[in-house]
Amino acid sequence: MAQSPEEHASTSEIIRYDLGWNAINALLRSGRSLSGHERNCCFLNTGGVRFANVSAATGLDFMDDGRVLSLADWDYDGDVDLWIANRSGPQVRYVRNELEGEQHYVAVKLEGVNCNRDAIGARVVVIDDLGNKQLQTLRAGEGYLSQSTKWMHFGLGVARQIEKLIVFWPNGQRQAFVNLEPDRFYQVVEGQESVDVWQVPQEFRELKPAEFSAPPISDKARIVLLNPIPLPSWEAKSLQGEPVPLTSPGERPRLVNLWASWCQPCLSELTEWKRQADRLSDAGVEVITINVDQENHAVNGPQSKVVSLLTEMDLPFRNGWGTERLATQFDVVQRSLLSRQRPLPMPSSFLIDQQGRLRVVYKGPVSVDTILSDSELLDSTRQQVLAAAIPFPGRWLLRPSGSTPLNIALKLVDGDRSDEAQKYIQELVRHRQEQPEYLSAGLLNLLGAISLDKREFRQAAEAFTLALELEPENRQAHIELGGVLLGFNKGQAAAPHFEVALGTNPKDPELRYKLGLARLQMGDLSKAEQDMRQVLTLREDALAHWQLGAINLALGKIENSIRAYEEAIAIRPELMRSANDLAWLLATMDDDELRNGQRAVQIAEHVCQQSDDPTANELDTLAAAYAEVGQFIKAVEFASQAVQLAGQSGGPALVKPIEDRLRLYRQKKAYRNSFN
C-alpha cells in the first residue's frame, strides 16, 4: 500500500524554532534593547491632518527601553499624568503633567448595574458648547500589559459648558445628561437619572520628583551554586604540552583560574594568591591557572611573553594553556547559571569539588579569604549553602531549586554546541548508577532530540525510553518515542505511546494522525480509518485524507478511496507527486462510471515528470493510463521500460504481471482490475 511522504514538523525544526526565541531572549538578558535604545516619542494632535512631534519639548524622550504606558489624572488636577514601565531601569516612571493654561476638562467614571459592574465596552460621547464631539470606549486594557484608569478623561479646551453627555451601556441601553459643568469628576450609575459629582480627596499624598541615578554596572560577582553540578570532562595543556584535567574527579578541591597577560587585575590577583599560597595549600585547595592569551598559544620556548611572565612571577601553582574553546566552555557554564547574560570577564575562577562538580563561580578578582570560606561550604548542608548564597537576609516564600545539568546542556545547544551537549548528557547516563540525581526526563528528552536532529534514531529511542523509566507519564517522551518507533515501522509498539499522550489532550490532531498511522502499520484498518476521520473533525488535513484513500483502497471501498485522494490533492496539490495509487485506480478499475482515463494520464504524467528516476511501478501506471485513453503506442513504450526496470530490481513475480499487461496493449486492449 503506497503512502505519501509526510511533511509534519520534525523535532529538529521544533528545536530550531525554540532556539530562535532563545536567541532573542538571550539578547535581552545581555542588556540589549528590542527598540535599539531609541528615545521615546510623543506626538501632539494639532487638530488638523498632521501630528506634531513634541518628544523633546515635553521631556518625554527618555532613552528607556519603554514597554508600558498607562494614563491617569494621578493628582486630580484635571490633566492626564503618565505611568511608564520599562524592561530595564528605571522600571517605573511617574511623569506628572505640569503644563499651564486655562484649559477645561471633564472626567467620567461608569458603574454598571445590569451590565458588567465595570461597564467594560461602554461608549461615552461628550458634546461641548462649541459643538465639539468626543467619543471614548471603556476598555479592559490599554496597550501592551497595561491598564489605564477607569476615569474617562475628556479635554474640553476653552469650552465652558457640556451640552450633552451620552452613555451607551454594553447591554444596549442609552442614557443622556445635559448642561453639566466642566472641571468636575462625575460618577454615572447605570439607570440612575442624574450624575453624582465626585469630590477630590482633601488629603492626597503628592509624589515628589527625584533624579534618577543608575547604579554602576559591574561584571564582578560571586555565584554560589545551590546544587553541585557535574561538569563535562574538560582539560587544558601544561606549558610542556601535557594534558591538565580540570573537571574530572580528584583527591582535593581545585580552583581553576582563567587569566590573560594584558589583564592587570589578573596579575594583581595571582600575585596576592602567591603571597598566601600556604593558606590555600593548607586548606586543601589546588590552584590551576590557565592562560587564555590566544596570540601566544602557538609560541613555544622561553621567549614567549606569557612564559617569560610566568617565570618572572614564579607562581607556586599548576599553570597551563587554555584555548578559546575552553574559555567559551566555561563561559557557557556561567551563562547557564544566571538570567543576566554577560560575557565572562577576566579574571574568572571556578571552585570545583573532589567529585568534579562545580560549586562556586567568581567573576572578577576574588580574595583568598573568600576562597577559603567557600571551600568550607563543600561539606556543608544545603541549608548552609543557601544561607551563604543569598546576598541579603530574608525569608523565602518558595525555596529556589537551583541550577541543573539541563541548564548547561541547553546553553550548549543554544551556542550551537549540540555535539558537546550530547557527549555531556551521555556521560551523565553512563554514571547514572553512582549519581542518579543528575538525570531527569527533561535532560533525556533533550538528548533524544539532539539524536533525532542528527538522525541517530536508535540512540534517540534509547534516550526517550530511559526518560520514561524515570518519569513514566512524561508526555513529551511518549510522543517522541512513538514517533521514532513509527519511523521504524513498529506501529504495534508506537500506538500505546500515542494513546498515553492523547489521554491528556484527546483533541490533538497531530497525535491522532500518528496513532492512525501506527494502527495502519498494525493492519487495524478499521481503527485507523476512525482515527483519520477524527483528525478531519479537528482540522482540514490533506495527509489524513490521503491515508483514508489508502485505507479505503485496502478495504475495497474504491469510490471512497478516489474521493479521499482527490480531496487530499485539492488541499495540497504537491501530493500529486505521490499520487500513483490514484492514477492506477482511475486507469484500471472495472467500474465504467468511476474510471477516468484522462485524469489518470494527467496524474501519472505528473508523477513521472517529478521523479528523476521513475520506478517500474510508476511507469506501469503511466502505461495503463495511456492504454485507457487509446494511446497504445505510448502504453507499449512505457510498459516495456517498466518490464526492463522490474527485471533489474525484482524477480519474475514482479516482471510477469507487467508483461501480461504489455501483451494486452499490443493487442490494443486496456487493462481492467476488479480490486476485489
PDB file of N, CA and C in Angstrom, residues 292-360:
ATOM      1  N   VAL A 292      44.736  32.408  28.817  1.00  0.00           N
ATOM      2  CA  VAL A 292      43.889  32.370  27.618  1.00  0.00           C
ATOM      3  C   VAL A 292      44.311  33.434  26.614  1.00  0.00           C
ATOM      4  N   ASP A 293      45.600  33.808  26.584  1.00  0.00           N
ATOM      5  CA  ASP A 293      46.122  34.705  25.556  1.00  0.00           C
ATOM      6  C   ASP A 293      46.198  33.953  24.234  1.00  0.00           C
ATOM      7  N   GLN A 294      45.273  34.192  23.328  1.00  0.00           N
ATOM      8  CA  GLN A 294      45.227  33.398  22.100  1.00  0.00           C
ATOM      9  C   GLN A 294      46.453  33.608  21.224  1.00  0.00           C
ATOM     10  N   GLU A 295      46.952  34.843  21.152  1.00  0.00           N
ATOM     11  CA  GLU A 295      48.042  35.106  20.216  1.00  0.00           C
ATOM     12  C   GLU A 295      49.353  34.457  20.650  1.00  0.00           C
ATOM     13  N   ASN A 296      49.446  34.025  21.912  1.00  0.00           N
ATOM     14  CA  ASN A 296      50.702  33.452  22.401  1.00  0.00           C
ATOM     15  C   ASN A 296      50.710  31.936  22.436  1.00  0.00           C
ATOM     16  N   HIS A 297      49.560  31.311  22.148  1.00  0.00           N
ATOM     17  CA  HIS A 297      49.498  29.861  22.342  1.00  0.00           C
ATOM     18  C   HIS A 297      50.323  29.088  21.329  1.00  0.00           C
ATOM     19  N   ALA A 298      50.552  29.680  20.164  1.00  0.00           N
ATOM     20  CA  ALA A 298      51.340  28.970  19.159  1.00  0.00           C
ATOM     21  C   ALA A 298      52.833  29.202  19.338  1.00  0.00           C
ATOM     22  N   VAL A 299      53.191  30.010  20.295  1.00  0.00           N
ATOM     23  CA  VAL A 299      54.599  30.344  20.508  1.00  0.00           C
ATOM     24  C   VAL A 299      55.184  29.387  21.532  1.00  0.00           C
ATOM     25  N   ASN A 300      56.224  28.681  21.167  1.00  0.00           N
ATOM     26  CA  ASN A 300      56.885  27.748  22.070  1.00  0.00           C
ATOM     27  C   ASN A 300      58.248  28.295  22.465  1.00  0.00           C
ATOM     28  N   GLY A 301      58.712  27.887  23.612  1.00  0.00           N
ATOM     29  CA  GLY A 301      60.053  28.273  24.026  1.00  0.00           C
ATOM     30  C   GLY A 301      60.051  29.393  25.036  1.00  0.00           C
ATOM     31  N   PRO A 302      61.167  29.654  25.609  1.00  0.00           N
ATOM     32  CA  PRO A 302      61.285  30.619  26.706  1.00  0.00           C
ATOM     33  C   PRO A 302      61.060  32.062  26.290  1.00  0.00           C
ATOM     34  N   GLN A 303      61.046  32.357  24.976  1.00  0.00           N
ATOM     35  CA  GLN A 303      60.869  33.738  24.557  1.00  0.00           C
ATOM     36  C   GLN A 303      59.405  34.170  24.571  1.00  0.00           C
ATOM     37  N   SER A 304      58.502  33.215  24.745  1.00  0.00           N
ATOM     38  CA  SER A 304      57.087  33.578  24.785  1.00  0.00           C
ATOM     39  C   SER A 304      56.841  34.600  25.882  1.00  0.00           C
ATOM     40  N   LYS A 305      56.025  35.578  25.559  1.00  0.00           N
ATOM     41  CA  LYS A 305      55.706  36.625  26.541  1.00  0.00           C
ATOM     42  C   LYS A 305      55.100  36.034  27.804  1.00  0.00           C
ATOM     43  N   VAL A 306      54.178  35.108  27.614  1.00  0.00           N
ATOM     44  CA  VAL A 306      53.489  34.536  28.767  1.00  0.00           C
ATOM     45  C   VAL A 306      54.434  33.656  29.580  1.00  0.00           C
ATOM     46  N   VAL A 307      55.261  32.854  28.895  1.00  0.00           N
ATOM     47  CA  VAL A 307      56.221  32.007  29.614  1.00  0.00           C
ATOM     48  C   VAL A 307      57.181  32.873  30.412  1.00  0.00           C
ATOM     49  N   SER A 308      57.620  33.942  29.788  1.00  0.00           N
ATOM     50  CA  SER A 308      58.521  34.853  30.496  1.00  0.00           C
ATOM     51  C   SER A 308      57.836  35.458  31.713  1.00  0.00           C
ATOM     52  N   LEU A 309      56.570  35.829  31.523  1.00  0.00           N
ATOM     53  CA  LEU A 309      55.828  36.424  32.629  1.00  0.00           C
ATOM     54  C   LEU A 309      55.648  35.420  33.761  1.00  0.00           C
ATOM     55  N   LEU A 310      55.322  34.171  33.426  1.00  0.00           N
ATOM     56  CA  LEU A 310      55.150  33.144  34.451  1.00  0.00           C
ATOM     57  C   LEU A 310      56.469  32.863  35.164  1.00  0.00           C
ATOM     58  N   THR A 311      57.569  32.878  34.390  1.00  0.00           N
ATOM     59  CA  THR A 311      58.881  32.667  35.006  1.00  0.00           C
ATOM     60  C   THR A 311      59.194  33.785  35.983  1.00  0.00           C
ATOM     61  N   GLU A 312      58.857  34.991  35.571  1.00  0.00           N
ATOM     62  CA  GLU A 312      59.111  36.149  36.430  1.00  0.00           C
ATOM     63  C   GLU A 312      58.244  36.107  37.688  1.00  0.00           C
ATOM     64  N   MET A 313      56.970  35.696  37.539  1.00  0.00           N
ATOM     65  CA  MET A 313      56.065  35.676  38.690  1.00  0.00           C
ATOM     66  C   MET A 313      56.359  34.500  39.614  1.00  0.00           C
ATOM     67  N   ASP A 314      56.870  33.402  39.030  1.00  0.00           N
ATOM     68  CA  ASP A 314      57.235  32.219  39.821  1.00  0.00           C
ATOM     69  C   ASP A 314      56.059  31.764  40.698  1.00  0.00           C
ATOM     70  N   LEU A 315      54.941  31.502  40.034  1.00  0.00           N
ATOM     71  CA  LEU A 315      53.738  31.106  40.764  1.00  0.00           C
ATOM     72  C   LEU A 315      53.871  29.681  41.284  1.00  0.00           C
ATOM     73  N   PRO A 316      53.492  29.433  42.526  1.00  0.00           N
ATOM     74  CA  PRO A 316      53.609  28.079  43.099  1.00  0.00           C
ATOM     75  C   PRO A 316      52.376  27.220  42.800  1.00  0.00           C
ATOM     76  N   PHE A 317      51.801  27.361  41.599  1.00  0.00           N
ATOM     77  CA  PHE A 317      50.590  26.639  41.225  1.00  0.00           C
ATOM     78  C   PHE A 317      50.843  25.866  39.934  1.00  0.00           C
ATOM     79  N   ARG A 318      49.905  24.977  39.594  1.00  0.00           N
ATOM     80  CA  ARG A 318      49.956  24.344  38.280  1.00  0.00           C
ATOM     81  C   ARG A 318      49.488  25.360  37.245  1.00  0.00           C
ATOM     82  N   ASN A 319      50.286  25.525  36.194  1.00  0.00           N
ATOM     83  CA  ASN A 319      49.980  26.519  35.175  1.00  0.00           C
ATOM     84  C   ASN A 319      49.792  25.830  33.832  1.00  0.00           C
ATOM     85  N   GLY A 320      48.922  26.403  32.994  1.00  0.00           N
ATOM     86  CA  GLY A 320      48.676  25.789  31.701  1.00  0.00           C
ATOM     87  C   GLY A 320      48.120  26.761  30.689  1.00  0.00           C
ATOM     88  N   TRP A 321      47.973  26.240  29.450  1.00  0.00           N
ATOM     89  CA  TRP A 321      47.386  26.994  28.353  1.00  0.00           C
ATOM     90  C   TRP A 321      45.901  26.615  28.214  1.00  0.00           C
ATOM     91  N   GLY A 322      45.099  27.601  27.858  1.00  0.00           N
ATOM     92  CA  GLY A 322      43.700  27.332  27.560  1.00  0.00           C
ATOM     93  C   GLY A 322      43.340  27.872  26.192  1.00  0.00           C
ATOM     94  N   THR A 323      42.640  27.083  25.412  1.00  0.00           N
ATOM     95  CA  THR A 323      42.223  27.531  24.087  1.00  0.00           C
ATOM     96  C   THR A 323      40.991  28.429  24.192  1.00  0.00           C
ATOM     97  N   GLU A 324      40.664  29.069  23.072  1.00  0.00           N
ATOM     98  CA  GLU A 324      39.442  29.872  23.030  1.00  0.00           C
ATOM     99  C   GLU A 324      38.223  28.992  23.283  1.00  0.00           C
ATOM    100  N   ARG A 325      38.297  27.750  22.801  1.00  0.00           N
ATOM    101  CA  ARG A 325      37.199  26.813  23.004  1.00  0.00           C
ATOM    102  C   ARG A 325      36.970  26.554  24.489  1.00  0.00           C
ATOM    103  N   LEU A 326      38.070  26.379  25.232  1.00  0.00           N
ATOM    104  CA  LEU A 326      37.950  26.121  26.669  1.00  0.00           C
ATOM    105  C   LEU A 326      37.333  27.324  27.377  1.00  0.00           C
ATOM    106  N   ALA A 327      37.808  28.520  27.039  1.00  0.00           N
ATOM    107  CA  ALA A 327      37.256  29.726  27.665  1.00  0.00           C
ATOM    108  C   ALA A 327      35.762  29.852  27.362  1.00  0.00           C
ATOM    109  N   THR A 328      35.382  29.512  26.121  1.00  0.00           N
ATOM    110  CA  THR A 328      33.971  29.575  25.743  1.00  0.00           C
ATOM    111  C   THR A 328      33.153  28.551  26.518  1.00  0.00           C
ATOM    112  N   GLN A 329      33.731  27.380  26.759  1.00  0.00           N
ATOM    113  CA  GLN A 329      33.017  26.353  27.518  1.00  0.00           C
ATOM    114  C   GLN A 329      32.720  26.827  28.939  1.00  0.00           C
ATOM    115  N   PHE A 330      33.691  27.444  29.575  1.00  0.00           N
ATOM    116  CA  PHE A 330      33.442  27.974  30.920  1.00  0.00           C
ATOM    117  C   PHE A 330      32.452  29.141  30.867  1.00  0.00           C
ATOM    118  N   ASP A 331      32.501  29.913  29.786  1.00  0.00           N
ATOM    119  CA  ASP A 331      31.539  30.998  29.630  1.00  0.00           C
ATOM    120  C   ASP A 331      30.127  30.440  29.517  1.00  0.00           C
ATOM    121  N   VAL A 332      29.963  29.341  28.780  1.00  0.00           N
ATOM    122  CA  VAL A 332      28.657  28.691  28.656  1.00  0.00           C
ATOM    123  C   VAL A 332      28.143  28.276  30.025  1.00  0.00           C
ATOM    124  N   VAL A 333      29.022  27.733  30.857  1.00  0.00           N
ATOM    125  CA  VAL A 333      28.619  27.278  32.191  1.00  0.00           C
ATOM    126  C   VAL A 333      28.106  28.446  33.018  1.00  0.00           C
ATOM    127  N   GLN A 334      28.855  29.551  33.049  1.00  0.00           N
ATOM    128  CA  GLN A 334      28.418  30.665  33.892  1.00  0.00           C
ATOM    129  C   GLN A 334      27.123  31.282  33.365  1.00  0.00           C
ATOM    130  N   ARG A 335      26.917  31.268  32.048  1.00  0.00           N
ATOM    131  CA  ARG A 335      25.671  31.791  31.500  1.00  0.00           C
ATOM    132  C   ARG A 335      24.488  30.894  31.851  1.00  0.00           C
ATOM    133  N   SER A 336      24.758  29.595  32.019  1.00  0.00           N
ATOM    134  CA  SER A 336      23.668  28.676  32.357  1.00  0.00           C
ATOM    135  C   SER A 336      23.162  28.888  33.777  1.00  0.00           C
ATOM    136  N   LEU A 337      23.925  29.610  34.590  1.00  0.00           N
ATOM    137  CA  LEU A 337      23.562  29.792  35.993  1.00  0.00           C
ATOM    138  C   LEU A 337      22.755  31.062  36.234  1.00  0.00           C
ATOM    139  N   LEU A 338      22.843  32.021  35.317  1.00  0.00           N
ATOM    140  CA  LEU A 338      22.297  33.345  35.572  1.00  0.00           C
ATOM    141  C   LEU A 338      21.307  33.752  34.495  1.00  0.00           C
ATOM    142  N   SER A 339      20.319  34.554  34.887  1.00  0.00           N
ATOM    143  CA  SER A 339      19.391  35.109  33.916  1.00  0.00           C
ATOM    144  C   SER A 339      20.059  36.235  33.138  1.00  0.00           C
ATOM    145  N   ARG A 340      20.827  37.065  33.833  1.00  0.00           N
ATOM    146  CA  ARG A 340      21.528  38.170  33.170  1.00  0.00           C
ATOM    147  C   ARG A 340      22.742  37.618  32.434  1.00  0.00           C
ATOM    148  N   GLN A 341      22.721  37.739  31.140  1.00  0.00           N
ATOM    149  CA  GLN A 341      23.757  37.142  30.308  1.00  0.00           C
ATOM    150  C   GLN A 341      24.833  38.161  29.974  1.00  0.00           C
ATOM    151  N   ARG A 342      25.985  38.029  30.624  1.00  0.00           N
ATOM    152  CA  ARG A 342      27.117  38.909  30.369  1.00  0.00           C
ATOM    153  C   ARG A 342      28.338  38.055  30.053  1.00  0.00           C
ATOM    154  N   PRO A 343      29.249  38.569  29.219  1.00  0.00           N
ATOM    155  CA  PRO A 343      30.444  37.787  28.887  1.00  0.00           C
ATOM    156  C   PRO A 343      31.268  37.480  30.130  1.00  0.00           C
ATOM    157  N   LEU A 344      32.004  36.403  30.063  1.00  0.00           N
ATOM    158  CA  LEU A 344      32.878  36.017  31.170  1.00  0.00           C
ATOM    159  C   LEU A 344      34.042  36.997  31.233  1.00  0.00           C
ATOM    160  N   PRO A 345      34.213  37.704  32.359  1.00  0.00           N
ATOM    161  CA  PRO A 345      35.301  38.689  32.443  1.00  0.00           C
ATOM    162  C   PRO A 345      36.627  38.011  32.784  1.00  0.00           C
ATOM    163  N   MET A 346      37.682  38.773  32.646  1.00  0.00           N
ATOM    164  CA  MET A 346      38.994  38.342  33.112  1.00  0.00           C
ATOM    165  C   MET A 346      39.348  39.169  34.336  1.00  0.00           C
ATOM    166  N   PRO A 347      39.788  38.509  35.429  1.00  0.00           N
ATOM    167  CA  PRO A 347      39.894  37.061  35.596  1.00  0.00           C
ATOM    168  C   PRO A 347      38.552  36.459  35.989  1.00  0.00           C
ATOM    169  N   SER A 348      38.440  35.151  35.839  1.00  0.00           N
ATOM    170  CA  SER A 348      37.307  34.402  36.369  1.00  0.00           C
ATOM    171  C   SER A 348      37.827  33.092  36.930  1.00  0.00           C
ATOM    172  N   SER A 349      37.175  32.614  38.000  1.00  0.00           N
ATOM    173  CA  SER A 349      37.648  31.393  38.656  1.00  0.00           C
ATOM    174  C   SER A 349      36.460  30.496  38.974  1.00  0.00           C
ATOM    175  N   PHE A 350      36.739  29.194  39.052  1.00  0.00           N
ATOM    176  CA  PHE A 350      35.699  28.191  39.256  1.00  0.00           C
ATOM    177  C   PHE A 350      36.160  27.212  40.327  1.00  0.00           C
ATOM    178  N   LEU A 351      35.416  27.151  41.433  1.00  0.00           N
ATOM    179  CA  LEU A 351      35.739  26.237  42.527  1.00  0.00           C
ATOM    180  C   LEU A 351      35.026  24.912  42.272  1.00  0.00           C
ATOM    181  N   ILE A 352      35.814  23.847  42.119  1.00  0.00           N
ATOM    182  CA  ILE A 352      35.304  22.524  41.750  1.00  0.00           C
ATOM    183  C   ILE A 352      35.666  21.538  42.853  1.00  0.00           C
ATOM    184  N   ASP A 353      34.679  20.744  43.295  1.00  0.00           N
ATOM    185  CA  ASP A 353      34.943  19.830  44.403  1.00  0.00           C
ATOM    186  C   ASP A 353      35.611  18.542  43.923  1.00  0.00           C
ATOM    187  N   GLN A 354      35.856  17.623  44.861  1.00  0.00           N
ATOM    188  CA  GLN A 354      36.597  16.400  44.549  1.00  0.00           C
ATOM    189  C   GLN A 354      35.860  15.518  43.545  1.00  0.00           C
ATOM    190  N   GLN A 355      34.534  15.625  43.487  1.00  0.00           N
ATOM    191  CA  GLN A 355      33.755  14.802  42.558  1.00  0.00           C
ATOM    192  C   GLN A 355      33.665  15.414  41.154  1.00  0.00           C
ATOM    193  N   GLY A 356      34.376  16.522  40.932  1.00  0.00           N
ATOM    194  CA  GLY A 356      34.325  17.175  39.632  1.00  0.00           C
ATOM    195  C   GLY A 356      33.076  18.006  39.434  1.00  0.00           C
ATOM    196  N   ARG A 357      32.454  18.451  40.513  1.00  0.00           N
ATOM    197  CA  ARG A 357      31.220  19.222  40.440  1.00  0.00           C
ATOM    198  C   ARG A 357      31.499  20.695  40.715  1.00  0.00           C
ATOM    199  N   LEU A 358      30.893  21.555  39.930  1.00  0.00           N
ATOM    200  CA  LEU A 358      31.058  22.989  40.116  1.00  0.00           C
ATOM    201  C   LEU A 358      30.301  23.434  41.360  1.00  0.00           C
ATOM    202  N   ARG A 359      30.986  24.244  42.195  1.00  0.00           N
ATOM    203  CA  ARG A 359      30.350  24.689  43.444  1.00  0.00           C
ATOM    204  C   ARG A 359      30.221  26.206  43.529  1.00  0.00           C
ATOM    205  N   VAL A 360      31.269  26.944  43.096  1.00  0.00           N
ATOM    206  CA  VAL A 360      31.228  28.408  43.172  1.00  0.00           C
ATOM    207  C   VAL A 360      31.900  28.977  41.927  1.00  0.00           C
TER     208      VAL A 360
END
